[in-house]
Coordinates of C-alpha atoms in Angstrom, one line a residue:
M216 CA 21.1 58.1 -73.3
K217 CA 18.6 55.5 -73.2
F218 CA 19.5 54.9 -69.2
L219 CA 18.5 58.6 -68.9
I220 CA 15.3 58.5 -70.1
V221 CA 14.6 55.6 -67.9
F222 CA 15.0 57.4 -64.9
V223 CA 13.6 60.5 -66.0
A224 CA 10.5 58.6 -66.5
L225 CA 10.9 57.0 -63.0
F226 CA 11.4 60.4 -61.7
A227 CA 8.1 61.4 -63.1
F228 CA 6.4 58.4 -62.1
A229 CA 7.3 58.9 -58.4
A230 CA 6.2 62.5 -58.5
A231 CA 3.0 61.7 -59.6
L232 CA 2.3 59.2 -56.9
D233 CA -0.4 60.6 -54.2
S234 CA 1.6 62.6 -51.4
E235 CA 0.4 60.2 -48.7
A236 CA 2.1 57.4 -50.4
Q237 CA 5.9 56.2 -48.8
I238 CA 8.3 54.7 -50.8
I239 CA 9.0 51.0 -49.0
K240 CA 11.6 49.8 -51.2
F241 CA 13.8 51.0 -54.3
T242 CA 16.7 49.5 -55.8
S243 CA 18.2 50.0 -59.1
D244 CA 21.7 49.3 -60.7
V245 CA 22.7 51.0 -63.9
G246 CA 25.7 49.3 -66.1
P247 CA 26.6 50.7 -70.2
E248 CA 24.8 48.1 -71.6
S249 CA 22.3 47.1 -69.0
F250 CA 20.3 48.3 -66.5
N251 CA 17.1 47.2 -63.6
Y252 CA 15.3 48.4 -60.9
E253 CA 12.5 47.7 -58.4
Y254 CA 10.1 49.8 -56.3
A255 CA 7.4 49.6 -54.2
T256 CA 5.3 52.1 -52.2
S257 CA 3.3 52.0 -49.3
D258 CA 0.2 52.0 -50.9
S259 CA 0.6 48.9 -52.9
Q260 CA 2.0 49.8 -56.2
S261 CA 5.3 48.7 -57.2
A262 CA 7.2 48.1 -60.8
N263 CA 10.2 46.4 -61.4
A264 CA 12.4 45.7 -65.0
Q265 CA 15.3 44.6 -66.5
G266 CA 17.0 45.6 -69.5
N267 CA 19.6 45.0 -71.7
L268 CA 21.4 46.7 -74.8
L269 CA 21.3 44.8 -78.0
Y270 CA 23.6 44.9 -80.6
P271 CA 25.8 47.3 -79.3
N272 CA 27.5 49.9 -81.6
T273 CA 25.7 48.5 -84.9
D274 CA 23.0 50.3 -86.9
H275 CA 20.5 47.4 -85.2
E276 CA 21.1 48.9 -81.6
S277 CA 18.0 48.2 -79.6
L278 CA 16.7 48.1 -76.2
S279 CA 15.1 44.9 -74.7
V280 CA 13.4 45.2 -71.6
Q281 CA 11.1 42.9 -69.7
G282 CA 9.1 44.2 -66.8
S283 CA 5.8 44.5 -64.9
Y284 CA 4.0 47.0 -63.0
K285 CA 1.3 46.4 -60.2
Y286 CA -1.4 49.0 -58.8
V287 CA -4.4 49.5 -57.2
G288 CA -7.4 50.8 -59.3
D289 CA -10.1 53.2 -58.3
D290 CA -12.5 50.3 -57.8
G291 CA -10.2 48.5 -55.3
V292 CA -9.0 46.3 -57.5
T293 CA -5.3 45.4 -57.9
Y294 CA -4.4 45.3 -61.8
E295 CA -1.0 43.5 -62.7
V296 CA 0.4 44.2 -66.1
R297 CA 3.7 41.9 -67.3
Y298 CA 5.3 43.6 -70.3
V299 CA 8.3 42.7 -72.6
A300 CA 9.4 46.0 -74.9
D301 CA 11.7 45.4 -77.8
E302 CA 12.0 45.5 -81.2
N303 CA 8.7 43.8 -81.4
G304 CA 7.2 46.7 -79.6
F305 CA 5.5 46.7 -76.2
Q306 CA 3.6 43.7 -75.5
P307 CA 2.0 43.7 -71.7
Q308 CA -0.1 41.1 -70.3
G309 CA -2.6 41.1 -67.8
A310 CA -5.6 39.6 -66.7
H311 CA -7.6 42.6 -67.0
L312 CA -6.3 43.1 -70.9
P313 CA -8.3 41.7 -73.9
V314 CA -6.1 39.1 -76.0
S315 CA -5.6 39.5 -79.6
P316 CA -6.9 36.8 -81.8

């Protein structure tokens, strides 16, 4: 079920892309307890992620994901965000993001 959510999100993102952009790279591998994907478009957008199911078949089952995405903003600047999403929440890092004290 969790992997279905990932692919629905990817599909929604792909549908929102500029109609002029072309997908120039797309790979994915989905298993019962892990997944990974990577894509790039002709308008310099890209993303990748790897996820693993932690503590399968327990009350503490969770998904741990590491990834990044990159895009060119309306201001012409390329923004990149690297992130970890796990039992501790979504933890993004990027040069344009504020750092907590």
